[in-house]
Structures are given as C-alpha cells and as structure tokens.
C-alpha cells in the first residue's frame, strides 16, 4: 500500500470559475499519475467535469502527458484551452 | 540572442518594447500586437479580462524564445509582453517584437512567436458583453505562414 | 481600407504610425521597420543618405496599398513611412504597419508591403564609410514568405 | 519629318551623381520611345553609360517599357536599381 497524499491542484480561467476556487485539494495514494489526479478532481468537484476532457495538465510549470507521475509536493495545474494573444 | 519577457497589468507600448531590441547590427524589426476587438460574431464586447498562470507563462515565453533561437539563429533579440487584468476595447493584449539583420528572419520569427504563444501560453480571456460573459479560447487553422510549430 | 503614406525627412515613430491604424474592429497590427545598420560586409558604415523621387514614390506607395487591398480584402488600414536625407546608425529608414481583424492577414500584408517597397519604391541609399561611399542597391532572393509579387 | 523636341530627363541617386546634375535635356525627334530617350542621354552624358543598362525608365511617375512613346512635355526619369527600405 502506498501512503495517501494530498495533491493541491491550481485552477485557471473557466476551471477556476467553475470550481469557485483557485486551488482544490484531492487525496490520493502517492505517487499518482496526472490522469488519476484529474479523475479525483472531477469526483471532488463535479462542476469541473465538463471542462476536464479538453484541459491540459501542467506539473511544475510544464505541460505533461496523462501518464506522468505526480508527487504530493508537485505544483499541479489544470489548464483549460488557452486564449492568450 | 537577447530576450525580454513580461506578463504585466500595465498598458503595453510597442515603442518601449522595440527600444529593448536596439542593436547597431539589427537592420530589421518586426512586431505583432494583438488588440481587444469590439465585437465577437457580431455581438458587442464591452471589455476583456485576461488571466495568466503567471510563473508558467513566463517559463513558456522563455521556451518560445529558445525555439526561435534554434530555428532562426540570426535573430538578434526578441521581446514579448502579455497584458493581464481588465482591458478596454482597442488596448493591446500582447506584443511580440523581433530584431534581426534582415527582414526575412525578423518577420518569420515574429509570426512564429505569436502563433506559438496563442497555442501554448497559459493565459485565458473572458469577453464581457452587456448581457453576459464567455471564456474565449483560441481557434486554429489560421496559423501564419512559416509559423507552424516544429 | 484606410491608408497613410509619407516620404519624410523627419525621424520615424512606430507608435505614431500605429496610432493611425486604430480601429475598434482591428484585432491585429503587424509592423516592420528597417533600421540603418552599422556595417556592410564587415565594413563600418558611418551614416546613410536616402534620396527619393518623391512624387513617384508617393504614387508607388499608393499602388502597393491597392495591391494589398486586392490580395487581403480584410485588411483595415495600412500606413507606410519612408525617411529621406541623412540617417544615423540605428535610426529607422522605413516603417510598414498593417491592421486587420486577424493576425494572418496583418502579418502577410506587412511582409508583402516591405518586399514590394524594396523592389519598386524609387528610393536610393548611399552608405558613407570613413574612406568612401557607395550607392547600395537592394538584392533579392531573400523575399519573405507570402511576399512575392502577384 | 517629325519636329525636334526637348526632353528633360530627371536623374536620381547614382545617375544624378554621375551626371553632376538632377536634370539633363536631350534633343530628339518627337514622339520618341523611352529607349531612344535613354540612348540620347548616354550620348549627351557618357558618364551615365555604365548605369543605363540596369536602370529603369519612368514616364509621368510610372515605370514604362522600352518601346513606350514619350512626348517632350512628359516627366521622364532614369531610375537606377533602387535601394529603399
């Protein structure tokens, strides 16, 4: 059994607005994959569900793939489709 | 290659950004600026709100600078500024400025910079109408020539 | 399409030229500026002298504007300023500025404008060195993408 | 016989400098072709000779072809290869 860990996930733009908060904490066995963190986020906050399929994940300020391992101390963020420029 | 990147709540100035590129060997400076438009699909926009994941955005701008240095090794300097917060119609949301010895590299690198920024910079835009608001994501299939990602 | 063309002995300003393009429907502004370089083929240039056939140059700029309006009908405004007389190193000799609803047209039309101008604008450049001077004609084979003549 | 006419030809850049004057007058039967005006210019001012093959001709502020007819009142100009931008 891996120890449970707390993952603090930063939310931006429409995700932040849907959740009503800039950061959400989810509990998961660590390490977890990026996609496991996202799935836990959807369960913790169903309002985010519609946004998650089109969102990307960043770990420590870099885009990552779904299978990337994430540790509780990592800076995890949900990035809905961007609109800069 | 010299670089300057900023995410700022202050109004942007092309002249100020171009001044950062000054170099006696630069024969060409290309700039692109995006400005807040007054309509979207015929509906009147009152103002815009931009939000950034600021530390990552600064990293992404540096990454785009590195991509440009690799693709156009003659580029002398690049400066990119992106504004966040509330923007009125007609204000600049972004400026990309590139200097190079010759026009071809400056123009191509500038087009590449804005294309990449629109694809990967972690910034979100909300359009505020008289009767509501919407988060507007960038659409593609409109990339500039020479601007596709590597 | 709105236009502004000038051949002038006064220093050029990107900001001033871009201000002429302001339009609430313009989402994109692209500029190109050419600046006087300090060397040519390794030889130090002290300053430049530009000479124009002014009435024809003004007509040619208007013609280039018409070509752009035909090729990129969405372009909102174009402004071109070319300086004449003595220029110090680092000063701008030319600025092309184009506004459009979207970045693709603005960037392509700007690249086209500078390419055409270098090919047909009746302006001549003299480079002055410590030990002589030379009339420097434009060389081609370095056109920007999307910028070839029709 | 066509009447002789005076063609005032404007010179720019290296052509102006080679001739030592911004305008040269040449006498020719009128109307003449642009290339006939240029040939007369070369005879009147041999210093211009090396520049003429690469120069273009403008009549009334527009580029013209060699065979274009020119009248004495037209604004004719010799344009060496340009260097603007």
XYZ file of C-alpha atoms in Angstrom:
470
model
C 0.000 0.000 0.000
C 1.314 3.430 -0.940
C 0.709 6.214 1.554
C -2.186 8.589 0.879
C -1.135 12.103 -0.110
C -2.710 15.485 -0.576
C -2.432 16.997 -4.067
C -3.125 20.697 -4.339
C -4.328 21.464 -7.849
C -4.276 25.015 -9.217
C -7.224 26.047 -11.391
C -7.314 28.789 -14.024
C -9.802 30.677 -16.158
C -13.054 28.800 -16.660
C -11.889 25.980 -14.354
C -11.213 28.391 -11.517
C -14.594 29.995 -12.097
C -16.476 26.663 -12.296
C -14.898 25.436 -9.070
C -15.299 28.773 -7.313
C -11.730 28.476 -6.014
C -8.186 28.908 -7.368
C -6.900 25.724 -5.684
C -8.557 22.391 -4.831
C -7.010 19.655 -2.667
C -7.575 15.988 -3.529
C -6.479 12.916 -1.555
C -4.867 10.066 -3.474
C -2.332 7.300 -2.989
C 1.073 8.711 -3.954
C 2.634 8.746 -6.423
C -0.315 9.112 -8.768
C -0.472 9.721 -12.491
C -1.603 13.096 -13.822
C -4.778 11.475 -15.139
C -5.538 9.972 -11.718
C -5.246 13.402 -10.139
C -7.633 14.803 -12.749
C -10.130 11.996 -12.212
C -10.066 12.616 -8.457
C -10.589 16.314 -9.130
C -13.724 15.566 -11.159
C -15.122 13.441 -8.320
C -14.310 16.142 -5.737
C -15.851 18.915 -7.819
C -18.436 17.753 -10.385
C -18.761 21.299 -11.735
C -15.309 20.800 -13.290
C -16.360 17.649 -15.170
C -17.342 19.319 -18.464
C -14.008 21.152 -18.620
C -11.656 18.269 -17.895
C -11.679 16.405 -21.243
C -10.398 19.481 -23.121
C -7.993 20.628 -20.408
C -4.270 20.004 -20.252
C -2.261 19.303 -17.123
C 0.902 21.081 -16.043
C 3.278 19.750 -13.414
C 5.887 22.120 -12.052
C 5.000 24.678 -14.738
C 5.396 22.391 -17.733
C 2.796 20.552 -19.796
C 2.772 16.798 -19.067
C 1.187 13.679 -20.525
C -1.631 11.775 -18.779
C 0.659 9.014 -17.506
C 3.239 11.331 -15.898
C 3.821 10.508 -12.216
C 2.946 13.267 -9.768
C 4.091 13.621 -6.162
C 2.141 15.478 -3.455
C 4.735 18.287 -3.347
C 4.482 18.963 -7.086
C 2.822 22.095 -8.456
C -0.111 20.646 -10.410
C -2.407 22.798 -12.545
C -5.465 22.292 -14.729
C -5.243 24.333 -17.913
C -8.428 24.728 -19.952
C -7.912 25.620 -23.642
C -5.884 28.826 -23.688
C -6.999 32.186 -25.070
C -3.915 34.384 -24.898
C -2.657 36.695 -27.589
C 20.170 36.247 -28.612
C 18.862 38.790 -26.097
C 15.384 38.275 -24.643
C 12.827 40.163 -22.615
C 9.559 38.603 -21.466
C 6.876 40.077 -19.260
C 3.372 39.372 -18.019
C 2.029 42.678 -16.767
C -1.065 44.526 -15.624
C 0.215 47.784 -17.142
C -0.635 49.075 -20.628
C 1.752 47.856 -23.332
C 3.846 50.086 -25.590
C 5.281 48.938 -28.931
C 7.888 51.687 -28.806
C 9.061 50.680 -25.327
C 9.341 47.032 -26.335
C 11.138 47.831 -29.595
C 13.592 50.016 -27.655
C 14.689 46.852 -25.855
C 15.759 45.336 -29.185
C 18.058 48.179 -30.204
C 21.319 46.902 -31.650
C 23.586 48.525 -34.230
C 23.708 45.289 -36.255
C 19.897 44.944 -36.430
C 18.631 46.007 -39.844
C 15.090 44.742 -39.329
C 12.484 44.839 -36.590
C 9.133 43.078 -36.907
C 6.336 43.460 -34.395
C 2.917 41.971 -33.900
C 0.372 43.347 -31.496
C -2.983 41.893 -30.637
C -5.666 44.368 -29.648
C -9.010 43.943 -27.920
C -11.756 43.936 -30.568
C -15.189 45.464 -30.069
C -17.227 42.536 -31.379
C -17.240 38.767 -31.455
C -19.526 37.100 -34.002
C -21.439 40.363 -34.310
C -22.004 40.769 -30.581
C -20.686 43.895 -28.878
C -17.868 43.277 -26.414
C -17.688 45.810 -23.555
C -14.274 44.845 -22.196
C -11.959 41.875 -21.712
C -10.400 40.154 -18.731
C -7.148 38.222 -19.140
C -5.885 35.781 -16.537
C -2.469 34.090 -16.555
C -0.789 31.221 -14.787
C 1.997 33.688 -14.391
C 5.093 31.659 -13.378
C 4.347 29.049 -16.037
C 3.572 31.732 -18.622
C 6.978 33.300 -18.024
C 8.584 29.890 -18.499
C 6.597 29.245 -21.696
C 7.682 32.608 -23.149
C 11.299 31.691 -22.441
C 10.725 28.324 -24.151
C 9.298 30.063 -27.228
C 12.378 32.294 -27.265
C 14.583 29.208 -27.262
C 12.609 27.658 -30.126
C 13.086 30.853 -32.136
C 16.813 30.967 -31.412
C 17.121 27.420 -32.752
C 15.023 27.966 -35.871
C 16.377 31.437 -36.735
C 19.928 31.592 -35.370
C 20.459 35.083 -36.841
C 17.742 36.636 -34.712
C 19.378 39.269 -32.503
C 16.730 39.925 -29.868
C 13.143 39.059 -29.018
C 10.776 40.764 -26.600
C 7.266 39.614 -25.714
C 4.844 41.323 -23.362
C 1.387 39.990 -22.451
C -1.073 42.043 -20.501
C -3.410 40.633 -17.837
C -6.364 42.054 -15.948
C -9.092 44.228 -17.431
C -8.542 45.582 -20.966
C -10.663 48.185 -22.692
C -11.505 47.896 -26.398
C -8.557 48.961 -28.557
C -5.919 48.261 -25.912
C -3.068 45.882 -26.745
C -3.208 42.466 -25.100
C 0.094 41.216 -26.471
C 3.142 42.478 -28.340
C 5.805 40.316 -29.965
C 8.885 42.135 -31.265
C 11.881 40.583 -33.033
C 15.066 42.112 -34.426
C 17.411 40.503 -36.924
C 19.984 41.575 -39.501
C 17.467 41.016 -42.329
C 13.731 41.246 -42.762
C 13.019 37.628 -43.573
C 14.135 36.227 -40.207
C 12.541 39.076 -38.262
C 9.145 38.654 -39.932
C 9.124 34.860 -39.828
C 10.250 34.671 -36.211
C 7.634 37.243 -35.210
C 4.864 35.244 -36.917
C 6.130 32.058 -35.298
C 6.210 33.720 -31.882
C 2.595 34.857 -31.945
C 1.412 31.504 -33.334
C 3.182 29.534 -30.621
C 2.050 31.917 -27.914
C -1.577 31.533 -28.968
C -1.207 27.761 -28.880
C 0.611 27.214 -25.598
C 0.781 30.315 -23.389
C -1.252 29.600 -20.228
C -3.465 32.676 -20.456
C -7.276 32.827 -20.533
C -9.512 35.502 -21.983
C -13.013 36.408 -20.871
C -15.177 38.566 -23.108
C -17.720 40.640 -21.223
C -20.910 41.605 -23.076
C -23.784 43.794 -21.899
C -25.773 40.651 -21.072
C -23.193 38.088 -20.045
C -19.665 36.857 -20.484
C -17.760 33.993 -22.070
C -14.290 32.451 -21.802
C -12.973 32.616 -25.356
C -10.455 30.017 -26.401
C -8.151 30.402 -29.392
C -9.179 28.644 -32.568
C -6.620 27.349 -35.032
C -6.414 26.607 -38.723
C -5.437 30.267 -39.093
C -1.725 29.995 -38.459
C 0.586 32.444 -40.198
C 2.921 31.268 -42.928
C 6.178 29.993 -41.530
C 4.607 29.806 -38.114
C 3.782 26.173 -37.596
C 5.321 24.510 -34.552
C 8.493 22.489 -35.178
C -9.232 50.261 -46.407
C -7.678 53.374 -44.873
C -4.190 54.383 -45.958
C -1.446 56.767 -44.914
C 1.772 57.171 -46.899
C 4.613 59.577 -46.322
C 8.117 60.334 -47.535
C 9.689 62.484 -44.870
C 12.930 63.995 -43.622
C 11.792 63.664 -40.004
C 12.570 60.742 -37.688
C 10.005 57.920 -37.875
C 7.953 56.608 -34.949
C 6.328 53.177 -34.897
C 3.901 54.313 -32.222
C 2.797 57.341 -34.246
C 2.280 55.252 -37.371
C 0.404 52.529 -35.498
C -1.851 55.174 -33.949
C -3.059 55.940 -37.480
C -4.341 52.361 -37.809
C -6.513 52.435 -34.691
C -9.896 50.848 -35.307
C -12.188 49.056 -32.841
C -12.558 46.112 -35.248
C -8.791 45.636 -35.658
C -7.601 42.667 -33.619
C -4.123 42.552 -35.119
C -1.408 45.028 -36.025
C 1.832 43.976 -37.717
C 4.752 46.305 -38.280
C 8.083 46.124 -39.990
C 10.805 48.685 -39.564
C 14.108 48.824 -41.333
C 16.949 50.423 -39.442
C 20.324 51.722 -40.550
C 22.977 49.068 -39.801
C 26.490 49.839 -38.660
C 28.296 47.530 -41.080
C 28.081 46.270 -44.632
C 30.169 43.201 -45.489
C 32.269 43.828 -42.404
C 32.991 47.468 -43.226
C 31.907 50.133 -40.756
C 29.167 52.430 -42.023
C 29.241 55.958 -40.555
C 25.848 57.137 -41.740
C 23.380 56.775 -44.626
C 21.846 59.133 -47.147
C 18.488 58.307 -48.709
C 17.196 60.064 -51.805
C 13.684 59.679 -53.240
C 11.921 60.547 -56.456
C 9.287 61.869 -54.138
C 6.125 62.335 -56.250
C 6.610 58.960 -57.904
C 7.438 57.320 -54.557
C 4.160 58.581 -53.126
C 2.344 57.130 -56.135
C 4.161 53.790 -55.795
C 3.219 53.551 -52.099
C -0.414 54.135 -53.052
C -0.094 51.408 -55.709
C 1.305 48.973 -53.135
C -1.646 49.816 -50.890
C -4.021 48.967 -53.719
C -2.251 45.656 -54.351
C -2.622 44.799 -50.667
C -6.311 45.731 -50.627
C -6.871 43.347 -53.550
C -4.868 40.464 -52.120
C -6.055 40.820 -48.498
C -9.528 42.365 -48.626
C -9.922 42.126 -44.837
C -7.040 44.469 -44.162
C -8.421 47.504 -42.326
C -5.645 50.048 -42.660
C -2.088 50.378 -43.900
C 0.474 53.058 -43.159
C 3.941 53.345 -44.671
C 6.563 55.974 -43.914
C 9.952 56.221 -45.605
C 12.602 58.577 -44.403
C 14.955 60.525 -46.693
C 18.058 62.598 -46.074
C 20.847 61.734 -43.647
C 20.234 58.857 -41.208
C 22.433 57.928 -38.285
C 23.113 54.283 -37.391
C 20.148 52.751 -35.566
C 17.572 55.173 -36.973
C 14.569 53.792 -38.838
C 14.586 54.251 -42.601
C 11.159 52.740 -43.219
C 8.115 51.546 -41.288
C 5.268 49.464 -42.707
C 2.242 48.993 -40.438
C -0.904 46.987 -41.213
C -4.043 46.351 -39.193
C -6.585 43.603 -39.812
C -9.189 41.658 -37.861
C -6.831 38.651 -37.578
C -3.100 38.114 -37.385
C -2.641 36.144 -40.572
C -3.692 38.948 -42.936
C -1.850 41.611 -40.930
C 1.442 39.694 -40.935
C 1.256 38.581 -44.555
C 0.251 42.003 -45.853
C 3.054 43.638 -43.852
C 5.631 41.216 -45.300
C 4.253 41.812 -48.789
C 4.404 45.581 -48.307
C 8.073 45.673 -47.364
C 9.005 43.230 -50.132
C 7.235 45.269 -52.799
C 8.611 48.514 -51.455
C 12.178 47.192 -51.639
C 11.575 46.085 -55.221
C 9.863 49.128 -56.709
C 9.952 52.222 -54.480
C 12.073 54.860 -56.266
C 14.446 55.498 -53.371
C 18.235 55.262 -53.377
C 20.583 54.617 -50.466
C 24.154 55.760 -50.101
C 26.358 54.223 -47.428
C 29.074 56.515 -46.189
C 32.238 54.903 -44.816
C 35.280 56.534 -43.246
C 37.128 56.206 -46.580
C 34.439 56.482 -49.220
C 30.823 55.902 -50.095
C 28.698 53.596 -52.213
C 25.175 53.559 -53.616
C 23.724 50.328 -52.245
C 21.026 48.649 -54.280
C 18.633 46.074 -52.847
C 19.422 42.433 -53.523
C 16.700 39.838 -53.861
C 16.285 36.136 -53.380
C 15.525 36.967 -49.744
C 11.811 37.699 -50.037
C 9.587 36.958 -47.065
C 7.083 34.138 -47.240
C 3.822 35.217 -48.741
C 5.504 38.309 -50.067
C 6.165 37.561 -53.723
C 4.626 39.973 -56.222
C 1.304 38.945 -57.758
C 9.818 64.579 -90.751
C 8.754 64.830 -87.141
C 9.598 68.053 -85.305
C 12.581 68.020 -82.961
C 11.692 68.269 -79.259
C 13.442 68.828 -75.982
C 13.124 66.029 -73.424
C 14.023 66.913 -69.865
C 15.132 63.776 -68.051
C 15.254 63.624 -64.261
C 18.170 61.741 -62.721
C 18.306 60.133 -59.281
C 20.807 58.560 -56.920
C 23.929 57.306 -58.652
C 22.689 58.644 -62.020
C 22.269 62.148 -60.613
C 25.712 61.933 -59.072
C 27.389 60.557 -62.228
C 25.853 63.307 -64.364
C 26.521 66.007 -61.790
C 23.002 67.348 -62.335
C 19.433 66.395 -61.331
C 18.037 67.057 -64.842
C 19.513 66.699 -68.326
C 17.902 67.934 -71.540
C 18.214 65.936 -74.759
C 17.010 66.877 -78.249
C 15.167 64.230 -80.263
C 12.506 63.957 -82.923
C 9.161 63.698 -81.118
C 7.499 61.446 -80.224
C 10.376 59.169 -79.252
C 10.426 55.827 -77.488
C 11.703 55.589 -73.915
C 14.720 53.651 -75.162
C 15.526 56.368 -77.738
C 15.494 58.983 -74.973
C 17.853 56.833 -72.920
C 20.213 56.298 -75.851
C 20.328 60.062 -76.471
C 21.030 60.576 -72.776
C 24.026 58.243 -72.979
C 25.404 60.182 -75.959
C 24.858 63.530 -74.198
C 26.487 62.352 -70.966
C 28.894 59.421 -71.373
C 29.375 59.257 -67.582
C 25.844 57.819 -67.416
C 26.607 54.980 -69.830
C 27.594 52.338 -67.231
C 24.351 52.962 -65.308
C 21.868 52.863 -68.163
C 21.641 49.091 -68.850
C 20.477 48.363 -65.297
C 18.249 51.438 -64.959
C 14.508 51.590 -65.453
C 12.589 54.431 -67.030
C 9.572 56.198 -65.558
C 7.231 58.396 -67.565
C 4.824 60.577 -65.662
C 5.757 58.811 -62.406
C 5.113 55.248 -63.584
C 7.513 52.575 -64.774
C 7.340 52.062 -68.550
C 8.678 49.592 -71.083
C 11.447 50.485 -73.578
C 9.050 50.917 -76.503
C 6.676 53.326 -74.725
C 6.198 56.577 -76.661
C 7.324 59.737 -74.874
C 6.336 63.335 -75.662
C 8.503 66.369 -74.848
C 6.090 67.519 -72.113
C 6.228 64.187 -70.286
C 8.005 63.803 -66.957
C 10.777 61.330 -67.825
C 13.111 59.883 -65.211
C 16.057 57.476 -65.127
C 15.830 55.132 -62.148
C 18.946 53.156 -61.263
C 18.349 49.984 -59.200
C 16.511 51.084 -56.076
C 17.749 50.777 -52.507
C 14.803 51.811 -50.365
C 13.585 50.096 -47.246
